[in-house]
Amino acid sequence: MRFDLIDLRLFLDVHEAGTITGGAKRSHMTLASASERIKGMEDILGVNLLVRDWRGVQVTPAGRTLLHHARGVLQQIDRMRGELDHYGKGLKGHVRLLCNTSALSEYLPEILSAFLTQYSQISIDLEERPSYEIADAVRAGMADIGLVANSADLQGLEVYDFRPDPLVLIVANSHELATRASISLSEVAGYDFIGLLEGSALQEHVTHHARRAGKQLSYRIRLRNIDAVCRMVGQGIGIAVVPKAAAGRYARSARIKRLSLTDTWASRDLVLCVRAAEELPVYVKKMMEHILNSATSRRS
């Protein structure tokens, strides 16, 4: 059996992307080359590794076994490279970082800019996802570091405090609710909302809890970022749920008022999660330490 590291990385990329086309793009290959490599792996093993249909691909039992070993091999190679880089011209590596909407919009741009400036040979694959998906991805070895709300299922992961991240309701200063200090989502479910685009981690979080309360929120418009949401709320078009940090930053310029949400799910913290810190490659540990140190310095 002869699989090289390119084969193993490609198979992981195809699994994570859900299609051979997407996996080929992540691995910087043509579709024909990627398909040929996977077919060659299946021919060597004598079994199918993927089930292909019009929706994409799913791994077979044999494919799941290969995924398990491929992750172990590639993680070991990454650790070896990271440790050996100490003896070369500087730390090198590629970190897969997943985060929720709040972490991406409020904290990471500044933190990661400082990190990338300090470590010029480390690159980052950054992606926004809902917290529950991030926890699953870190558990499965498809991400190195996750920044999630502590409401997610974090069983089996090492968890480190990052920052408090409560959610609040924002309304225009002239809105009839602006006299309130606190409110529940159920109380405002009948109002027009402004939200983020479908697929946004924060949007899915709010929608999920509205449904659990038996409510369906009505959105007049969905926007690409929290900045735009705050400014639209300030124009009196609707109300929105956003991180408290964002509401405070835009309160004056957007002319909005923030109301505390009394729902327990809105009182949350952001945490950093990894599978096992001691097994991480050196460059991933460096990023983890940088993120956590930034949180400590912000509080002090």
PDB file of C-alpha atoms in Angstrom:
ATOM      1  CA  MET A   1       0.000   0.000   0.000  1.00  0.00           C
ATOM      2  CA  ARG A   2       1.533   3.310  -1.090  1.00  0.00           C
ATOM      3  CA  PHE A   3      -0.251   6.499  -0.093  1.00  0.00           C
ATOM      4  CA  ASP A   4       1.735   9.713   0.023  1.00  0.00           C
ATOM      5  CA  LEU A   5       1.019  12.792   2.146  1.00  0.00           C
ATOM      6  CA  ILE A   6      -0.660  14.516  -0.802  1.00  0.00           C
ATOM      7  CA  ASP A   7      -3.149  11.623  -1.048  1.00  0.00           C
ATOM      8  CA  LEU A   8      -3.939  11.816   2.661  1.00  0.00           C
ATOM      9  CA  ARG A   9      -4.338  15.601   2.655  1.00  0.00           C
ATOM     10  CA  LEU A  10      -6.564  15.438  -0.416  1.00  0.00           C
ATOM     11  CA  PHE A  11      -8.823  12.825   1.172  1.00  0.00           C
ATOM     12  CA  LEU A  12      -9.226  15.004   4.280  1.00  0.00           C
ATOM     13  CA  ASP A  13      -9.959  18.050   2.125  1.00  0.00           C
ATOM     14  CA  VAL A  14     -12.599  16.163   0.115  1.00  0.00           C
ATOM     15  CA  HIS A  15     -14.282  14.969   3.315  1.00  0.00           C
ATOM     16  CA  GLU A  16     -14.314  18.481   4.835  1.00  0.00           C
ATOM     17  CA  ALA A  17     -15.555  20.115   1.615  1.00  0.00           C
ATOM     18  CA  GLY A  18     -18.202  17.460   0.980  1.00  0.00           C
ATOM     19  CA  THR A  19     -17.360  17.257  -2.717  1.00  0.00           C
ATOM     20  CA  ILE A  20     -14.388  16.163  -4.797  1.00  0.00           C
ATOM     21  CA  THR A  21     -14.493  19.526  -6.576  1.00  0.00           C
ATOM     22  CA  GLY A  22     -14.256  21.400  -3.273  1.00  0.00           C
ATOM     23  CA  GLY A  23     -11.512  19.095  -1.995  1.00  0.00           C
ATOM     24  CA  ALA A  24      -9.521  19.573  -5.179  1.00  0.00           C
ATOM     25  CA  LYS A  25      -9.764  23.347  -4.791  1.00  0.00           C
ATOM     26  CA  ARG A  26      -8.538  23.187  -1.183  1.00  0.00           C
ATOM     27  CA  SER A  27      -5.645  20.955  -2.245  1.00  0.00           C
ATOM     28  CA  HIS A  28      -4.821  23.236  -5.226  1.00  0.00           C
ATOM     29  CA  MET A  29      -5.447  20.454  -7.755  1.00  0.00           C
ATOM     30  CA  THR A  30      -7.522  20.090 -10.879  1.00  0.00           C
ATOM     31  CA  LEU A  31     -10.713  18.053 -10.513  1.00  0.00           C
ATOM     32  CA  ALA A  32      -9.336  15.415 -12.901  1.00  0.00           C
ATOM     33  CA  SER A  33      -6.137  15.005 -10.878  1.00  0.00           C
ATOM     34  CA  ALA A  34      -8.015  14.763  -7.583  1.00  0.00           C
ATOM     35  CA  SER A  35     -10.466  12.204  -8.962  1.00  0.00           C
ATOM     36  CA  GLU A  36      -7.602  10.129 -10.341  1.00  0.00           C
ATOM     37  CA  ARG A  37      -5.780  10.116  -7.004  1.00  0.00           C
ATOM     38  CA  ILE A  38      -8.863   9.028  -5.051  1.00  0.00           C
ATOM     39  CA  LYS A  39      -9.657   6.333  -7.623  1.00  0.00           C
ATOM     40  CA  GLY A  40      -6.058   5.143  -7.338  1.00  0.00           C
ATOM     41  CA  MET A  41      -6.380   4.885  -3.537  1.00  0.00           C
ATOM     42  CA  GLU A  42      -9.577   2.858  -3.905  1.00  0.00           C
ATOM     43  CA  ASP A  43      -7.937   0.571  -6.481  1.00  0.00           C
ATOM     44  CA  ILE A  44      -4.995  -0.092  -4.162  1.00  0.00           C
ATOM     45  CA  LEU A  45      -7.298  -0.938  -1.243  1.00  0.00           C
ATOM     46  CA  GLY A  46      -9.856  -2.791  -3.307  1.00  0.00           C
ATOM     47  CA  VAL A  47     -12.758  -0.973  -1.597  1.00  0.00           C
ATOM     48  CA  ASN A  48     -14.721   2.224  -2.106  1.00  0.00           C
ATOM     49  CA  LEU A  49     -13.682   5.073   0.163  1.00  0.00           C
ATOM     50  CA  LEU A  50     -16.469   7.437  -0.926  1.00  0.00           C
ATOM     51  CA  VAL A  51     -20.121   7.148  -1.876  1.00  0.00           C
ATOM     52  CA  ARG A  52     -20.775   9.591  -4.706  1.00  0.00           C
ATOM     53  CA  ASP A  53     -24.147  11.116  -5.570  1.00  0.00           C
ATOM     54  CA  TRP A  54     -25.560  14.373  -6.941  1.00  0.00           C
ATOM     55  CA  ARG A  55     -25.265  16.075  -3.538  1.00  0.00           C
ATOM     56  CA  GLY A  56     -21.566  15.327  -3.113  1.00  0.00           C
ATOM     57  CA  VAL A  57     -19.685  12.542  -1.346  1.00  0.00           C
ATOM     58  CA  GLN A  58     -19.959  10.611   1.907  1.00  0.00           C
ATOM     59  CA  VAL A  59     -17.194   8.458   3.388  1.00  0.00           C
ATOM     60  CA  THR A  60     -17.727   4.712   3.619  1.00  0.00           C
ATOM     61  CA  PRO A  61     -16.715   2.691   6.715  1.00  0.00           C
ATOM     62  CA  ALA A  62     -13.349   2.111   5.048  1.00  0.00           C
ATOM     63  CA  GLY A  63     -13.139   5.833   4.351  1.00  0.00           C
ATOM     64  CA  ARG A  64     -13.770   6.659   8.023  1.00  0.00           C
ATOM     65  CA  THR A  65     -10.913   4.374   8.995  1.00  0.00           C
ATOM     66  CA  LEU A  66      -8.642   6.095   6.494  1.00  0.00           C
ATOM     67  CA  LEU A  67      -9.713   9.518   7.832  1.00  0.00           C
ATOM     68  CA  HIS A  68      -8.780   8.504  11.366  1.00  0.00           C
ATOM     69  CA  HIS A  69      -5.288   7.390  10.365  1.00  0.00           C
ATOM     70  CA  ALA A  70      -4.763  10.236   7.887  1.00  0.00           C
ATOM     71  CA  ARG A  71      -5.438  12.824  10.577  1.00  0.00           C
ATOM     72  CA  GLY A  72      -2.993  11.125  12.914  1.00  0.00           C
ATOM     73  CA  VAL A  73      -0.250  10.958  10.289  1.00  0.00           C
ATOM     74  CA  LEU A  74      -0.687  14.560   9.145  1.00  0.00           C
ATOM     75  CA  GLN A  75      -0.861  15.904  12.693  1.00  0.00           C
ATOM     76  CA  GLN A  76       2.343  14.064  13.535  1.00  0.00           C
ATOM     77  CA  ILE A  77       4.037  15.499  10.441  1.00  0.00           C
ATOM     78  CA  ASP A  78       2.852  18.986  11.414  1.00  0.00           C
ATOM     79  CA  ARG A  79       4.268  18.591  14.918  1.00  0.00           C
ATOM     80  CA  MET A  80       7.573  17.354  13.538  1.00  0.00           C
ATOM     81  CA  ARG A  81       7.832  20.293  11.128  1.00  0.00           C
ATOM     82  CA  GLY A  82       6.968  22.788  13.830  1.00  0.00           C
ATOM     83  CA  GLU A  83       9.566  21.455  16.233  1.00  0.00           C
ATOM     84  CA  LEU A  84      12.280  21.220  13.566  1.00  0.00           C
ATOM     85  CA  ASP A  85      11.540  24.752  12.378  1.00  0.00           C
ATOM     86  CA  HIS A  86      13.025  25.989  15.652  1.00  0.00           C
ATOM     87  CA  TYR A  87      16.403  24.917  14.242  1.00  0.00           C
ATOM     88  CA  GLY A  88      15.864  26.610  10.892  1.00  0.00           C
ATOM     89  CA  LYS A  89      15.038  30.119   9.808  1.00  0.00           C
ATOM     90  CA  GLY A  90      11.921  30.534  11.902  1.00  0.00           C
ATOM     91  CA  LEU A  91       8.659  28.944  12.883  1.00  0.00           C
ATOM     92  CA  LYS A  92       6.559  27.810   9.889  1.00  0.00           C
ATOM     93  CA  GLY A  93       3.111  26.337   9.705  1.00  0.00           C
ATOM     94  CA  HIS A  94      -0.564  26.566   8.757  1.00  0.00           C
ATOM     95  CA  VAL A  95      -3.231  26.894  11.458  1.00  0.00           C
ATOM     96  CA  ARG A  96      -6.876  25.971  10.921  1.00  0.00           C
ATOM     97  CA  LEU A  97      -8.927  28.312  13.096  1.00  0.00           C
ATOM     98  CA  LEU A  98     -12.743  28.235  13.332  1.00  0.00           C
ATOM     99  CA  CYS A  99     -14.717  30.915  15.154  1.00  0.00           C
ATOM    100  CA  ASN A 100     -18.240  32.193  15.657  1.00  0.00           C
ATOM    101  CA  THR A 101     -19.564  35.525  14.378  1.00  0.00           C
ATOM    102  CA  SER A 102     -18.785  37.492  17.519  1.00  0.00           C
ATOM    103  CA  ALA A 103     -15.168  36.347  17.749  1.00  0.00           C
ATOM    104  CA  LEU A 104     -14.619  37.151  14.071  1.00  0.00           C
ATOM    105  CA  SER A 105     -16.191  40.596  14.112  1.00  0.00           C
ATOM    106  CA  GLU A 106     -15.182  41.856  17.548  1.00  0.00           C
ATOM    107  CA  TYR A 107     -11.838  40.393  18.555  1.00  0.00           C
ATOM    108  CA  LEU A 108      -9.857  38.391  16.008  1.00  0.00           C
ATOM    109  CA  PRO A 109      -8.894  41.000  13.382  1.00  0.00           C
ATOM    110  CA  GLU A 110      -6.646  42.886  15.816  1.00  0.00           C
ATOM    111  CA  ILE A 111      -5.368  39.751  17.552  1.00  0.00           C
ATOM    112  CA  LEU A 112      -4.500  37.882  14.357  1.00  0.00           C
ATOM    113  CA  SER A 113      -2.917  40.922  12.731  1.00  0.00           C
ATOM    114  CA  ALA A 114      -0.466  41.169  15.623  1.00  0.00           C
ATOM    115  CA  PHE A 115       0.240  37.432  15.449  1.00  0.00           C
ATOM    116  CA  LEU A 116       0.849  37.383  11.686  1.00  0.00           C
ATOM    117  CA  THR A 117       3.158  40.378  12.003  1.00  0.00           C
ATOM    118  CA  GLN A 118       5.226  38.565  14.626  1.00  0.00           C
ATOM    119  CA  TYR A 119       5.286  35.196  12.810  1.00  0.00           C
ATOM    120  CA  SER A 120       5.729  35.987   9.124  1.00  0.00           C
ATOM    121  CA  GLN A 121       5.952  32.336   8.027  1.00  0.00           C
ATOM    122  CA  ILE A 122       2.757  31.112   9.688  1.00  0.00           C
ATOM    123  CA  SER A 123      -0.495  31.278   7.711  1.00  0.00           C
ATOM    124  CA  ILE A 124      -4.072  30.938   8.949  1.00  0.00           C
ATOM    125  CA  ASP A 125      -7.146  29.293   7.460  1.00  0.00           C
ATOM    126  CA  LEU A 126      -9.945  31.252   9.212  1.00  0.00           C
ATOM    127  CA  GLU A 127     -13.605  30.310   8.851  1.00  0.00           C
ATOM    128  CA  GLU A 128     -16.800  31.410  10.581  1.00  0.00           C
ATOM    129  CA  ARG A 129     -19.172  28.661  11.717  1.00  0.00           C
ATOM    130  CA  PRO A 130     -21.803  28.093  14.418  1.00  0.00           C
ATOM    131  CA  SER A 131     -20.294  27.129  17.767  1.00  0.00           C
ATOM    132  CA  TYR A 132     -21.725  23.598  17.778  1.00  0.00           C
ATOM    133  CA  GLU A 133     -20.189  22.889  14.364  1.00  0.00           C
ATOM    134  CA  ILE A 134     -16.841  24.239  15.518  1.00  0.00           C
ATOM    135  CA  ALA A 135     -16.780  21.963  18.571  1.00  0.00           C
ATOM    136  CA  ASP A 136     -17.550  18.947  16.365  1.00  0.00           C
ATOM    137  CA  ALA A 137     -14.845  19.947  13.870  1.00  0.00           C
ATOM    138  CA  VAL A 138     -12.183  20.339  16.580  1.00  0.00           C
ATOM    139  CA  ARG A 139     -13.171  16.981  18.097  1.00  0.00           C
ATOM    140  CA  ALA A 140     -12.880  15.373  14.658  1.00  0.00           C
ATOM    141  CA  GLY A 141      -9.453  16.899  13.998  1.00  0.00           C
ATOM    142  CA  MET A 142     -10.726  19.096  11.146  1.00  0.00           C
ATOM    143  CA  ALA A 143      -9.627  22.269  12.950  1.00  0.00           C
ATOM    144  CA  ASP A 144      -6.716  23.092  15.246  1.00  0.00           C
ATOM    145  CA  ILE A 145      -8.373  25.789  17.370  1.00  0.00           C
ATOM    146  CA  GLY A 146     -11.974  26.806  17.938  1.00  0.00           C
ATOM    147  CA  LEU A 147     -13.380  30.010  19.431  1.00  0.00           C
ATOM    148  CA  VAL A 148     -16.945  29.272  20.488  1.00  0.00           C
ATOM    149  CA  ALA A 149     -19.738  30.242  22.847  1.00  0.00           C
ATOM    150  CA  ASN A 150     -19.606  28.177  26.022  1.00  0.00           C
ATOM    151  CA  SER A 151     -23.185  27.058  25.344  1.00  0.00           C
ATOM    152  CA  ALA A 152     -21.850  24.553  22.790  1.00  0.00           C
ATOM    153  CA  ASP A 153     -21.243  20.893  23.668  1.00  0.00           C
ATOM    154  CA  LEU A 154     -17.551  20.929  24.594  1.00  0.00           C
ATOM    155  CA  GLN A 155     -17.285  17.389  25.915  1.00  0.00           C
ATOM    156  CA  GLY A 156     -13.932  15.782  25.177  1.00  0.00           C
ATOM    157  CA  LEU A 157     -12.180  19.096  24.490  1.00  0.00           C
ATOM    158  CA  GLU A 158      -9.749  21.206  26.487  1.00  0.00           C
ATOM    159  CA  VAL A 159     -11.423  24.545  27.149  1.00  0.00           C
ATOM    160  CA  TYR A 160      -9.862  27.915  28.077  1.00  0.00           C
ATOM    161  CA  ASP A 161     -11.659  31.152  28.998  1.00  0.00           C
ATOM    162  CA  PHE A 162     -11.398  33.881  26.376  1.00  0.00           C
ATOM    163  CA  ARG A 163     -13.854  36.739  26.966  1.00  0.00           C
ATOM    164  CA  PRO A 164     -17.394  37.428  28.196  1.00  0.00           C
ATOM    165  CA  ASP A 165     -19.683  37.799  25.176  1.00  0.00           C
ATOM    166  CA  PRO A 166     -23.314  38.470  26.158  1.00  0.00           C
ATOM    167  CA  LEU A 167     -25.902  39.159  23.487  1.00  0.00           C
ATOM    168  CA  VAL A 168     -28.221  42.168  23.677  1.00  0.00           C
ATOM    169  CA  LEU A 169     -31.202  43.532  21.807  1.00  0.00           C
ATOM    170  CA  ILE A 170     -30.652  46.835  20.006  1.00  0.00           C
ATOM    171  CA  VAL A 171     -33.339  49.331  19.003  1.00  0.00           C
ATOM    172  CA  ALA A 172     -33.301  52.869  17.623  1.00  0.00           C
ATOM    173  CA  ASN A 173     -33.121  55.620  20.244  1.00  0.00           C
ATOM    174  CA  SER A 174     -36.590  56.694  19.128  1.00  0.00           C
ATOM    175  CA  HIS A 175     -38.096  53.177  19.276  1.00  0.00           C
ATOM    176  CA  GLU A 176     -40.974  52.471  21.680  1.00  0.00           C
ATOM    177  CA  LEU A 177     -38.820  49.831  23.417  1.00  0.00           C
ATOM    178  CA  ALA A 178     -35.985  52.263  24.081  1.00  0.00           C
ATOM    179  CA  THR A 179     -37.380  53.005  27.548  1.00  0.00           C
ATOM    180  CA  ARG A 180     -36.844  49.381  28.597  1.00  0.00           C
ATOM    181  CA  ALA A 181     -33.642  48.233  30.312  1.00  0.00           C
ATOM    182  CA  SER A 182     -34.136  44.507  29.736  1.00  0.00           C
ATOM    183  CA  ILE A 183     -36.434  42.220  27.781  1.00  0.00           C
ATOM    184  CA  SER A 184     -36.822  38.626  26.587  1.00  0.00           C
ATOM    185  CA  LEU A 185     -36.747  37.473  22.976  1.00  0.00           C
ATOM    186  CA  SER A 186     -40.281  36.098  23.287  1.00  0.00           C
ATOM    187  CA  GLU A 187     -41.576  39.572  24.155  1.00  0.00           C
ATOM    188  CA  VAL A 188     -40.221  41.084  20.944  1.00  0.00           C
ATOM    189  CA  ALA A 189     -40.806  38.172  18.557  1.00  0.00           C
ATOM    190  CA  GLY A 190     -43.645  40.074  16.846  1.00  0.00           C
ATOM    191  CA  TYR A 191     -41.444  43.027  15.856  1.00  0.00           C
ATOM    192  CA  ASP A 192     -39.605  43.401  12.550  1.00  0.00           C
ATOM    193  CA  PHE A 193     -35.999  42.206  12.826  1.00  0.00           C
ATOM    194  CA  ILE A 194     -32.813  42.985  10.970  1.00  0.00           C
ATOM    195  CA  GLY A 195     -30.399  40.073  10.739  1.00  0.00           C
ATOM    196  CA  LEU A 196     -27.223  38.765   9.225  1.00  0.00           C
ATOM    197  CA  LEU A 197     -27.151  36.646   6.084  1.00  0.00           C
ATOM    198  CA  GLU A 198     -28.380  33.074   6.358  1.00  0.00           C
ATOM    199  CA  GLY A 199     -25.534  30.789   7.355  1.00  0.00           C
ATOM    200  CA  SER A 200     -24.065  33.328   9.763  1.00  0.00           C
ATOM    201  CA  ALA A 201     -23.134  31.666  13.048  1.00  0.00           C
ATOM    202  CA  LEU A 202     -24.841  34.359  15.133  1.00  0.00           C
ATOM    203  CA  GLN A 203     -27.947  34.271  12.951  1.00  0.00           C
ATOM    204  CA  GLU A 204     -28.282  30.502  13.366  1.00  0.00           C
ATOM    205  CA  HIS A 205     -27.790  30.830  17.125  1.00  0.00           C
ATOM    206  CA  VAL A 206     -30.621  33.378  17.503  1.00  0.00           C
ATOM    207  CA  THR A 207     -32.947  31.488  15.146  1.00  0.00           C
ATOM    208  CA  HIS A 208     -32.353  28.238  17.014  1.00  0.00           C
ATOM    209  CA  HIS A 209     -33.336  29.716  20.367  1.00  0.00           C
ATOM    210  CA  ALA A 210     -36.338  31.509  18.908  1.00  0.00           C
ATOM    211  CA  ARG A 211     -37.621  28.199  17.588  1.00  0.00           C
ATOM    212  CA  ARG A 212     -37.026  26.514  20.927  1.00  0.00           C
ATOM    213  CA  ALA A 213     -39.261  29.180  22.461  1.00  0.00           C
ATOM    214  CA  GLY A 214     -41.907  28.462  19.820  1.00  0.00           C
ATOM    215  CA  LYS A 215     -41.320  31.758  18.017  1.00  0.00           C
ATOM    216  CA  GLN A 216     -40.534  32.617  14.404  1.00  0.00           C
ATOM    217  CA  LEU A 217     -38.768  35.913  13.802  1.00  0.00           C
ATOM    218  CA  SER A 218     -39.656  38.073  10.807  1.00  0.00           C
ATOM    219  CA  TYR A 219     -36.709  39.706   9.030  1.00  0.00           C
ATOM    220  CA  ARG A 220     -37.161  42.794   6.866  1.00  0.00           C
ATOM    221  CA  ILE A 221     -33.584  42.616   5.603  1.00  0.00           C
ATOM    222  CA  ARG A 222     -30.445  40.530   6.105  1.00  0.00           C
ATOM    223  CA  LEU A 223     -27.057  42.209   5.915  1.00  0.00           C
ATOM    224  CA  ARG A 224     -23.476  41.036   5.582  1.00  0.00           C
ATOM    225  CA  ASN A 225     -21.974  42.407   8.809  1.00  0.00           C
ATOM    226  CA  ILE A 226     -22.853  43.648  12.282  1.00  0.00           C
ATOM    227  CA  ASP A 227     -21.800  47.213  11.453  1.00  0.00           C
ATOM    228  CA  ALA A 228     -24.491  47.417   8.764  1.00  0.00           C
ATOM    229  CA  VAL A 229     -27.071  45.807  11.070  1.00  0.00           C
ATOM    230  CA  CYS A 230     -26.453  48.427  13.779  1.00  0.00           C
ATOM    231  CA  ARG A 231     -26.715  51.320  11.336  1.00  0.00           C
ATOM    232  CA  MET A 232     -29.954  49.966   9.852  1.00  0.00           C
ATOM    233  CA  VAL A 233     -31.451  49.549  13.324  1.00  0.00           C
ATOM    234  CA  GLY A 234     -30.536  53.163  14.053  1.00  0.00           C
ATOM    235  CA  GLN A 235     -32.641  54.198  11.053  1.00  0.00           C
ATOM    236  CA  GLY A 236     -35.693  52.649  12.722  1.00  0.00           C
ATOM    237  CA  ILE A 237     -36.132  49.843  10.169  1.00  0.00           C
ATOM    238  CA  GLY A 238     -36.192  47.059  12.748  1.00  0.00           C
ATOM    239  CA  ILE A 239     -34.555  45.610  15.857  1.00  0.00           C
ATOM    240  CA  ALA A 240     -31.684  43.122  16.158  1.00  0.00           C
ATOM    241  CA  VAL A 241     -29.732  40.815  18.449  1.00  0.00           C
ATOM    242  CA  VAL A 242     -25.993  41.525  18.442  1.00  0.00           C
ATOM    243  CA  PRO A 243     -22.990  41.069  20.765  1.00  0.00           C
ATOM    244  CA  LYS A 244     -22.907  43.600  23.596  1.00  0.00           C
ATOM    245  CA  ALA A 245     -19.410  44.719  22.553  1.00  0.00           C
ATOM    246  CA  ALA A 246     -20.634  45.666  19.079  1.00  0.00           C
ATOM    247  CA  ALA A 247     -23.699  47.457  20.463  1.00  0.00           C
ATOM    248  CA  GLY A 248     -21.493  49.553  22.736  1.00  0.00           C
ATOM    249  CA  ARG A 249     -19.092  50.437  19.937  1.00  0.00           C
ATOM    250  CA  TYR A 250     -21.826  51.637  17.576  1.00  0.00           C
ATOM    251  CA  ALA A 251     -24.249  53.090  20.170  1.00  0.00           C
ATOM    252  CA  ARG A 252     -23.422  56.734  19.542  1.00  0.00           C
ATOM    253  CA  SER A 253     -22.663  56.734  15.818  1.00  0.00           C
ATOM    254  CA  ALA A 254     -25.637  54.519  14.884  1.00  0.00           C
ATOM    255  CA  ARG A 255     -28.013  56.123  17.438  1.00  0.00           C
ATOM    256  CA  ILE A 256     -29.070  52.860  19.008  1.00  0.00           C
ATOM    257  CA  LYS A 257     -30.049  51.754  22.518  1.00  0.00           C
ATOM    258  CA  ARG A 258     -29.103  48.337  23.891  1.00  0.00           C
ATOM    259  CA  LEU A 259     -31.418  46.276  26.084  1.00  0.00           C
ATOM    260  CA  SER A 260     -30.206  43.351  28.181  1.00  0.00           C
ATOM    261  CA  LEU A 261     -31.726  40.039  27.095  1.00  0.00           C
ATOM    262  CA  THR A 262     -33.102  38.089  30.050  1.00  0.00           C
ATOM    263  CA  ASP A 263     -32.870  34.754  28.203  1.00  0.00           C
ATOM    264  CA  THR A 264     -30.230  32.456  29.713  1.00  0.00           C
ATOM    265  CA  TRP A 265     -28.776  31.622  26.277  1.00  0.00           C
ATOM    266  CA  ALA A 266     -27.918  35.315  25.757  1.00  0.00           C
ATOM    267  CA  SER A 267     -25.618  35.342  28.786  1.00  0.00           C
ATOM    268  CA  ARG A 268     -22.576  33.568  27.437  1.00  0.00           C
ATOM    269  CA  ASP A 269     -18.791  33.567  27.331  1.00  0.00           C
ATOM    270  CA  LEU A 270     -16.406  32.963  24.474  1.00  0.00           C
ATOM    271  CA  VAL A 271     -13.964  30.120  25.071  1.00  0.00           C
ATOM    272  CA  LEU A 272     -11.041  28.646  23.165  1.00  0.00           C
ATOM    273  CA  CYS A 273     -11.151  24.891  22.610  1.00  0.00           C
ATOM    274  CA  VAL A 274      -8.610  22.337  21.349  1.00  0.00           C
ATOM    275  CA  ARG A 275      -8.389  18.562  21.381  1.00  0.00           C
ATOM    276  CA  ALA A 276      -5.205  18.185  23.423  1.00  0.00           C
ATOM    277  CA  ALA A 277      -2.908  21.163  23.853  1.00  0.00           C
ATOM    278  CA  GLU A 278       0.194  19.100  24.569  1.00  0.00           C
ATOM    279  CA  GLU A 279      -0.170  17.302  21.219  1.00  0.00           C
ATOM    280  CA  LEU A 280      -0.520  20.457  19.115  1.00  0.00           C
ATOM    281  CA  PRO A 281       2.237  21.488  16.690  1.00  0.00           C
ATOM    282  CA  VAL A 282       4.487  24.218  18.064  1.00  0.00           C
ATOM    283  CA  TYR A 283       3.093  26.911  15.764  1.00  0.00           C
ATOM    284  CA  VAL A 284      -0.499  26.105  16.814  1.00  0.00           C
ATOM    285  CA  LYS A 285       0.530  26.365  20.467  1.00  0.00           C
ATOM    286  CA  LYS A 286       2.071  29.758  19.705  1.00  0.00           C
ATOM    287  CA  MET A 287      -1.217  31.022  18.260  1.00  0.00           C
ATOM    288  CA  MET A 288      -3.210  29.566  21.141  1.00  0.00           C
ATOM    289  CA  GLU A 289      -0.940  31.302  23.656  1.00  0.00           C
ATOM    290  CA  HIS A 290      -1.157  34.570  21.709  1.00  0.00           C
ATOM    291  CA  ILE A 291      -4.971  34.529  21.672  1.00  0.00           C
ATOM    292  CA  LEU A 292      -5.237  33.705  25.372  1.00  0.00           C
ATOM    293  CA  ASN A 293      -2.590  36.266  26.340  1.00  0.00           C
ATOM    294  CA  SER A 294      -4.499  38.942  24.434  1.00  0.00           C
ATOM    295  CA  ALA A 295      -7.580  38.172  26.501  1.00  0.00           C
ATOM    296  CA  THR A 296      -5.587  38.407  29.734  1.00  0.00           C
ATOM    297  CA  SER A 297      -4.001  41.733  28.792  1.00  0.00           C
ATOM    298  CA  ARG A 298      -7.404  43.144  27.811  1.00  0.00           C
ATOM    299  CA  ARG A 299      -8.833  42.345  31.258  1.00  0.00           C
ATOM    300  CA  SER A 300      -5.838  43.700  33.225  1.00  0.00           C
TER     301      SER A 300
END
